[in-house]
PDB file of C-alpha atoms in Angstrom:
ATOM      1  CA  UNK A  49     -22.868   1.268  30.476  1.00 48.00           C
ATOM      2  CA  UNK A  50     -26.176  -0.296  29.810  1.00 54.00           C
ATOM      3  CA  UNK A  51     -27.647  -0.422  26.206  1.00 58.00           C
ATOM      4  CA  UNK A  52     -30.701   1.894  25.839  1.00 76.00           C
ATOM      5  CA  UNK A  53     -31.882   0.722  22.472  1.00 85.00           C
ATOM      6  CA  UNK A  54     -31.125  -2.169  20.270  1.00 87.00           C
ATOM      7  CA  UNK A  55     -32.271  -3.023  16.599  1.00 87.00           C
ATOM      8  CA  UNK A  56     -31.043  -5.312  13.889  1.00 82.00           C
ATOM      9  CA  UNK A  57     -31.346  -5.988  10.143  1.00 80.00           C
ATOM     10  CA  UNK A  58     -30.019  -9.121   8.175  1.00 78.00           C
ATOM     11  CA  UNK A  59     -26.596  -7.473   8.050  1.00 75.00           C
ATOM     12  CA  UNK A  60     -26.262  -4.978  10.680  1.00 83.00           C
ATOM     13  CA  UNK A  61     -26.749  -4.837  14.645  1.00 87.00           C
ATOM     14  CA  UNK A  62     -27.156  -1.217  15.978  1.00 90.00           C
ATOM     15  CA  UNK A  63     -26.662  -0.609  19.679  1.00 89.00           C
ATOM     16  CA  UNK A  64     -27.308   2.688  21.464  1.00 91.00           C
ATOM     17  CA  UNK A  65     -24.648   2.635  24.214  1.00 89.00           C
ATOM     18  CA  UNK A  66     -25.610   5.672  25.961  1.00 91.00           C
ATOM     19  CA  UNK A  67     -27.844   8.859  25.477  1.00 92.00           C
ATOM     20  CA  UNK A  68     -25.800  10.285  22.396  1.00 92.00           C
ATOM     21  CA  UNK A  69     -23.814   7.192  20.973  1.00 92.00           C
ATOM     22  CA  UNK A  70     -24.291   4.359  18.722  1.00 91.00           C
ATOM     23  CA  UNK A  71     -22.294   1.136  18.067  1.00 88.00           C
ATOM     24  CA  UNK A  72     -22.543  -0.569  14.765  1.00 85.00           C
ATOM     25  CA  UNK A  73     -21.763  -4.437  14.761  1.00 83.00           C
ATOM     26  CA  UNK A  74     -20.043  -3.662  18.047  1.00 77.00           C
ATOM     27  CA  UNK A  75     -17.035  -1.766  16.119  1.00 78.00           C
ATOM     28  CA  UNK A  76     -18.041   1.311  14.407  1.00 80.00           C
ATOM     29  CA  UNK A  77     -18.969   3.958  16.722  1.00 85.00           C
ATOM     30  CA  UNK A  78     -21.013   7.163  16.291  1.00 88.00           C
ATOM     31  CA  UNK A  79     -21.457   9.960  18.539  1.00 91.00           C
ATOM     32  CA  UNK A  80     -24.108  12.769  18.410  1.00 91.00           C
ATOM     33  CA  UNK A  81     -24.501  16.401  19.790  1.00 90.00           C
ATOM     34  CA  UNK A  82     -28.191  15.453  20.666  1.00 91.00           C
ATOM     35  CA  UNK A  83     -29.922  12.907  22.835  1.00 92.00           C
ATOM     36  CA  UNK A  84     -31.128  10.012  20.704  1.00 94.00           C
ATOM     37  CA  UNK A  85     -34.878   9.334  21.395  1.00 93.00           C
ATOM     38  CA  UNK A  86     -35.582   6.947  18.484  1.00 94.00           C
ATOM     39  CA  UNK A  87     -33.932   4.482  16.293  1.00 94.00           C
ATOM     40  CA  UNK A  88     -35.500   2.777  13.358  1.00 94.00           C
ATOM     41  CA  UNK A  89     -34.217   0.943  10.179  1.00 93.00           C
ATOM     42  CA  UNK A  90     -35.530  -0.060   6.762  1.00 93.00           C
ATOM     43  CA  UNK A  91     -33.342  -1.984   4.188  1.00 89.00           C
ATOM     44  CA  UNK A  92     -29.948  -0.207   4.186  1.00 90.00           C
ATOM     45  CA  UNK A  93     -31.197   3.013   5.856  1.00 94.00           C
ATOM     46  CA  UNK A  94     -30.992   4.008   9.604  1.00 94.00           C
ATOM     47  CA  UNK A  95     -33.210   6.770  11.026  1.00 96.00           C
ATOM     48  CA  UNK A  96     -31.743   8.403  14.141  1.00 96.00           C
ATOM     49  CA  UNK A  97     -34.171  11.094  15.791  1.00 95.00           C
ATOM     50  CA  UNK A  98     -34.243  13.425  18.593  1.00 93.00           C
ATOM     51  CA  UNK A  99     -37.176  15.840  19.687  1.00 89.00           C
ATOM     52  CA  UNK A 100     -36.247  18.396  17.094  1.00 87.00           C
ATOM     53  CA  UNK A 101     -34.046  16.656  14.396  1.00 94.00           C
ATOM     54  CA  UNK A 102     -33.540  13.495  12.477  1.00 96.00           C
ATOM     55  CA  UNK A 103     -30.487  12.185  10.378  1.00 96.00           C
ATOM     56  CA  UNK A 104     -30.624   9.418   7.889  1.00 97.00           C
ATOM     57  CA  UNK A 105     -27.741   6.933   7.270  1.00 94.00           C
ATOM     58  CA  UNK A 106     -27.019   4.534   4.674  1.00 92.00           C
ATOM     59  CA  UNK A 107     -25.622   1.394   6.562  1.00 88.00           C
ATOM     60  CA  UNK A 108     -22.985  -0.767   4.792  1.00 78.00           C
ATOM     61  CA  UNK A 109     -19.797  -2.837   5.543  1.00 71.00           C
ATOM     62  CA  UNK A 110     -19.860  -1.802   9.045  1.00 71.00           C
ATOM     63  CA  UNK A 111     -20.050   1.959   8.718  1.00 80.00           C
ATOM     64  CA  UNK A 112     -22.555   4.840   8.522  1.00 85.00           C
ATOM     65  CA  UNK A 113     -22.621   7.502   5.619  1.00 90.00           C
ATOM     66  CA  UNK A 114     -24.877  10.479   6.046  1.00 93.00           C
ATOM     67  CA  UNK A 115     -27.734  10.854   3.600  1.00 96.00           C
ATOM     68  CA  UNK A 116     -29.700  13.801   5.174  1.00 97.00           C
ATOM     69  CA  UNK A 117     -30.164  15.788   8.308  1.00 96.00           C
ATOM     70  CA  UNK A 118     -33.544  17.954   8.822  1.00 97.00           C
ATOM     71  CA  UNK A 119     -35.667  19.117  11.554  1.00 96.00           C
ATOM     72  CA  UNK A 120     -38.835  17.468  12.652  1.00 96.00           C
ATOM     73  CA  UNK A 121     -41.575  18.342  15.185  1.00 96.00           C
ATOM     74  CA  UNK A 122     -41.347  15.285  17.356  1.00 94.00           C
ATOM     75  CA  UNK A 123     -39.159  12.033  17.473  1.00 95.00           C
ATOM     76  CA  UNK A 124     -42.507   9.869  16.974  1.00 96.00           C
ATOM     77  CA  UNK A 125     -41.094   8.471  13.669  1.00 97.00           C
ATOM     78  CA  UNK A 126     -40.894   5.400  11.601  1.00 97.00           C
ATOM     79  CA  UNK A 127     -39.066   4.684   8.295  1.00 97.00           C
ATOM     80  CA  UNK A 128     -40.309   2.070   5.513  1.00 97.00           C
ATOM     81  CA  UNK A 129     -38.512   2.010   2.257  1.00 94.00           C
ATOM     82  CA  UNK A 130     -37.837   5.564   1.152  1.00 95.00           C
ATOM     83  CA  UNK A 131     -40.766   6.894   3.276  1.00 97.00           C
ATOM     84  CA  UNK A 132     -40.444   8.520   6.703  1.00 98.00           C
ATOM     85  CA  UNK A 133     -43.470   8.861   8.708  1.00 98.00           C
ATOM     86  CA  UNK A 134     -43.485  11.761  11.418  1.00 98.00           C
ATOM     87  CA  UNK A 135     -46.279  12.433  13.802  1.00 97.00           C
ATOM     88  CA  UNK A 136     -47.144  16.230  14.167  1.00 96.00           C
ATOM     89  CA  UNK A 137     -49.946  16.826  16.469  1.00 95.00           C
ATOM     90  CA  UNK A 138     -53.045  15.311  14.962  1.00 95.00           C
ATOM     91  CA  UNK A 139     -51.288  14.992  11.708  1.00 97.00           C
ATOM     92  CA  UNK A 140     -49.364  12.419   9.926  1.00 98.00           C
ATOM     93  CA  UNK A 141     -46.377  13.686   7.865  1.00 98.00           C
ATOM     94  CA  UNK A 142     -44.962  11.366   4.942  1.00 98.00           C
ATOM     95  CA  UNK A 143     -41.538  12.486   4.039  1.00 98.00           C
ATOM     96  CA  UNK A 144     -38.864  11.259   1.731  1.00 97.00           C
ATOM     97  CA  UNK A 145     -35.393  10.290   2.872  1.00 97.00           C
ATOM     98  CA  UNK A 146     -34.124  14.034   2.498  1.00 97.00           C
ATOM     99  CA  UNK A 147     -36.975  15.164   4.949  1.00 97.00           C
ATOM    100  CA  UNK A 148     -39.151  16.931   2.380  1.00 98.00           C
ATOM    101  CA  UNK A 149     -42.854  16.533   3.069  1.00 97.00           C
ATOM    102  CA  UNK A 150     -44.719  14.858   0.492  1.00 97.00           C
ATOM    103  CA  UNK A 151     -47.961  14.321   2.025  1.00 97.00           C
ATOM    104  CA  UNK A 152     -49.844  15.408   5.272  1.00 97.00           C
ATOM    105  CA  UNK A 153     -52.753  13.359   6.492  1.00 97.00           C
ATOM    106  CA  UNK A 154     -55.245  14.797   9.164  1.00 96.00           C
ATOM    107  CA  UNK A 155     -55.878  12.242  11.935  1.00 96.00           C
ATOM    108  CA  UNK A 156     -59.524  12.551  13.332  1.00 93.00           C
ATOM    109  CA  UNK A 157     -58.124  12.042  16.951  1.00 92.00           C
ATOM    110  CA  UNK A 158     -59.124  13.576  20.187  1.00 88.00           C
ATOM    111  CA  UNK A 159     -55.644  14.555  21.102  1.00 92.00           C
ATOM    112  CA  UNK A 160     -52.194  14.633  19.538  1.00 94.00           C
ATOM    113  CA  UNK A 161     -50.568  11.385  18.316  1.00 96.00           C
ATOM    114  CA  UNK A 162     -48.001  10.216  20.932  1.00 95.00           C
ATOM    115  CA  UNK A 163     -47.196   6.741  20.014  1.00 96.00           C
ATOM    116  CA  UNK A 164     -46.290   5.077  16.645  1.00 97.00           C
ATOM    117  CA  UNK A 165     -45.529   1.458  15.591  1.00 97.00           C
ATOM    118  CA  UNK A 166     -44.708  -0.137  12.274  1.00 97.00           C
ATOM    119  CA  UNK A 167     -44.772  -3.764  11.437  1.00 96.00           C
ATOM    120  CA  UNK A 168     -44.548  -4.937   7.817  1.00 94.00           C
ATOM    121  CA  UNK A 169     -47.061  -2.769   5.801  1.00 96.00           C
ATOM    122  CA  UNK A 170     -49.122  -1.843   8.810  1.00 98.00           C
ATOM    123  CA  UNK A 171     -48.483   1.418  10.718  1.00 98.00           C
ATOM    124  CA  UNK A 172     -50.390   1.991  14.096  1.00 98.00           C
ATOM    125  CA  UNK A 173     -50.736   5.396  15.738  1.00 97.00           C
ATOM    126  CA  UNK A 174     -52.210   5.991  19.158  1.00 96.00           C
ATOM    127  CA  UNK A 175     -53.302   9.259  20.807  1.00 93.00           C
ATOM    128  CA  UNK A 176     -51.863  10.962  23.938  1.00 81.00           C
ATOM    129  CA  UNK A 177     -55.286  11.199  25.680  1.00 70.00           C
ATOM    130  CA  UNK A 178     -55.734   7.762  27.222  1.00 67.00           C
ATOM    131  CA  UNK A 179     -59.503   8.273  28.241  1.00 78.00           C
ATOM    132  CA  UNK A 180     -60.198   6.902  25.718  1.00 88.00           C
ATOM    133  CA  UNK A 181     -56.940   6.055  24.146  1.00 90.00           C
ATOM    134  CA  UNK A 182     -57.772   6.111  20.210  1.00 94.00           C
ATOM    135  CA  UNK A 183     -56.049   3.659  17.735  1.00 95.00           C
ATOM    136  CA  UNK A 184     -55.651   4.175  14.256  1.00 96.00           C
ATOM    137  CA  UNK A 185     -54.243   1.549  11.797  1.00 97.00           C
ATOM    138  CA  UNK A 186     -52.930   2.287   8.273  1.00 98.00           C
ATOM    139  CA  UNK A 187     -51.894   0.367   5.409  1.00 97.00           C
ATOM    140  CA  UNK A 188     -48.638   2.183   4.006  1.00 97.00           C
ATOM    141  CA  UNK A 189     -47.755  -0.185   1.375  1.00 95.00           C
ATOM    142  CA  UNK A 190     -49.030   2.131  -1.329  1.00 90.00           C
ATOM    143  CA  UNK A 191     -48.153   5.753  -2.126  1.00 89.00           C
ATOM    144  CA  UNK A 192     -51.249   7.154  -0.262  1.00 92.00           C
ATOM    145  CA  UNK A 193     -51.524   5.580   3.321  1.00 96.00           C
ATOM    146  CA  UNK A 194     -55.047   3.889   3.662  1.00 96.00           C
ATOM    147  CA  UNK A 195     -56.795   4.004   7.054  1.00 97.00           C
ATOM    148  CA  UNK A 196     -57.897   0.247   7.680  1.00 95.00           C
ATOM    149  CA  UNK A 197     -59.677   0.930  10.806  1.00 94.00           C
ATOM    150  CA  UNK A 198     -59.819   2.600  14.194  1.00 94.00           C
ATOM    151  CA  UNK A 199     -60.812   1.730  17.743  1.00 94.00           C
ATOM    152  CA  UNK A 200     -60.913   2.923  21.237  1.00 92.00           C
ATOM    153  CA  UNK A 201     -59.202   1.598  24.532  1.00 92.00           C
ATOM    154  CA  UNK A 202     -60.024   2.422  28.191  1.00 88.00           C
ATOM    155  CA  UNK A 203     -59.691   0.958  31.573  1.00 86.00           C
ATOM    156  CA  UNK A 204     -62.453   2.207  34.005  1.00 84.00           C
ATOM    157  CA  UNK A 205     -61.525   3.510  37.489  1.00 81.00           C
ATOM    158  CA  UNK A 206     -57.716   3.353  36.771  1.00 85.00           C
ATOM    159  CA  UNK A 207     -55.213   6.153  36.271  1.00 90.00           C
ATOM    160  CA  UNK A 208     -52.745   5.027  33.677  1.00 91.00           C
ATOM    161  CA  UNK A 209     -50.459   5.927  30.860  1.00 91.00           C
ATOM    162  CA  UNK A 210     -49.174   4.155  27.798  1.00 92.00           C
ATOM    163  CA  UNK A 211     -45.756   2.874  28.013  1.00 91.00           C
ATOM    164  CA  UNK A 212     -45.555   1.654  24.470  1.00 93.00           C
ATOM    165  CA  UNK A 213     -47.673  -0.021  21.498  1.00 95.00           C
ATOM    166  CA  UNK A 214     -46.852  -2.566  18.943  1.00 97.00           C
ATOM    167  CA  UNK A 215     -48.805  -3.987  15.981  1.00 97.00           C
ATOM    168  CA  UNK A 216     -48.912  -7.458  14.703  1.00 96.00           C
ATOM    169  CA  UNK A 217     -47.461  -8.519  11.375  1.00 94.00           C
ATOM    170  CA  UNK A 218     -51.092  -8.976   9.900  1.00 94.00           C
ATOM    171  CA  UNK A 219     -52.499  -5.858  11.316  1.00 94.00           C
ATOM    172  CA  UNK A 220     -55.087  -7.720  13.200  1.00 93.00           C
ATOM    173  CA  UNK A 221     -53.893  -6.799  16.816  1.00 95.00           C
ATOM    174  CA  UNK A 222     -52.291  -4.082  18.809  1.00 96.00           C
ATOM    175  CA  UNK A 223     -50.505  -4.777  22.016  1.00 97.00           C
ATOM    176  CA  UNK A 224     -50.464  -2.052  24.666  1.00 95.00           C
ATOM    177  CA  UNK A 225     -48.241  -1.982  27.744  1.00 95.00           C
ATOM    178  CA  UNK A 226     -49.260   0.313  30.713  1.00 94.00           C
ATOM    179  CA  UNK A 227     -48.233   1.909  33.867  1.00 94.00           C
ATOM    180  CA  UNK A 228     -50.663   2.284  36.442  1.00 92.00           C
ATOM    181  CA  UNK A 229     -50.688   5.278  39.215  1.00 93.00           C
ATOM    182  CA  UNK A 230     -50.726   3.328  42.578  1.00 92.00           C
ATOM    183  CA  UNK A 231     -50.155   4.642  46.032  1.00 92.00           C
ATOM    184  CA  UNK A 232     -48.627   7.854  44.769  1.00 94.00           C
ATOM    185  CA  UNK A 233     -46.214   6.368  42.237  1.00 95.00           C
ATOM    186  CA  UNK A 234     -45.979   4.710  38.543  1.00 95.00           C
ATOM    187  CA  UNK A 235     -45.873   1.116  38.551  1.00 94.00           C
ATOM    188  CA  UNK A 236     -45.606  -1.234  35.426  1.00 93.00           C
ATOM    189  CA  UNK A 237     -48.824  -3.011  34.756  1.00 94.00           C
ATOM    190  CA  UNK A 238     -48.754  -6.814  35.338  1.00 94.00           C
ATOM    191  CA  UNK A 239     -50.896  -7.346  32.155  1.00 95.00           C
ATOM    192  CA  UNK A 240     -50.357  -6.670  28.576  1.00 96.00           C
ATOM    193  CA  UNK A 241     -53.554  -5.470  26.756  1.00 96.00           C
ATOM    194  CA  UNK A 242     -54.312  -6.770  23.106  1.00 96.00           C
ATOM    195  CA  UNK A 243     -56.580  -4.588  21.383  1.00 94.00           C
ATOM    196  CA  UNK A 244     -58.647  -4.895  18.019  1.00 93.00           C
ATOM    197  CA  UNK A 245     -57.580  -1.941  15.853  1.00 92.00           C
ATOM    198  CA  UNK A 246     -61.099  -2.056  13.980  1.00 87.00           C
ATOM    199  CA  UNK A 247     -63.460  -2.668  17.142  1.00 83.00           C
ATOM    200  CA  UNK A 248     -63.666  -2.006  20.751  1.00 81.00           C
ATOM    201  CA  UNK A 249     -62.536  -5.484  21.644  1.00 88.00           C
ATOM    202  CA  UNK A 250     -59.593  -5.949  24.501  1.00 92.00           C
ATOM    203  CA  UNK A 251     -57.892  -9.030  25.883  1.00 94.00           C
ATOM    204  CA  UNK A 252     -55.598  -8.689  28.993  1.00 93.00           C
ATOM    205  CA  UNK A 253     -53.021 -11.289  29.286  1.00 95.00           C
ATOM    206  CA  UNK A 254     -50.889 -11.592  32.421  1.00 95.00           C
ATOM    207  CA  UNK A 255     -47.143 -10.876  32.058  1.00 87.00           C
ATOM    208  CA  UNK A 256     -44.974 -13.813  33.732  1.00 84.00           C
ATOM    209  CA  UNK A 257     -43.030 -12.432  36.684  1.00 74.00           C
TER     210      UNK A 257
END
């Protein structure tokens, strides 16, 4: 059975082996009653999310122990330290490990947030609307997330959707992978798009076949 998702820390490797199951270091297995839509880890904590709920676990010695279970509006989530970030329409919720909302930030976007990526202290958000796609970059190293910059991304005369986004460790670049609608079907773009998070500057790089 193919692995759907994989993440690793210094001590633990977590594999999603099917839509509802995880394997920890290839030994400890955990099965859920819901489809796993998102995995994220920070330090010794693992976040497992579906479209309606999240569970937080403490990882250690090849096992998982439950910390909290709570409802969330979407599976668009990330975890950093003791903070969990959840997209809720045009808002960003900052929660603690027990799922309690500590802060809510309004995002001045043209549509709902549909993509989220975290790298180091930088959290990147992207909207659902791709014409243009709006990108927001936050520094989440302090108690209150600080907006570093925003920009817009668009490709003229193309029908496309965003597959995923990622942000560089230094926060100076956002990578965007796309699908294009060609001849009645969706196809993976042969290019990776690099976007500045603070100004409308885009570089397209061909993906080796």
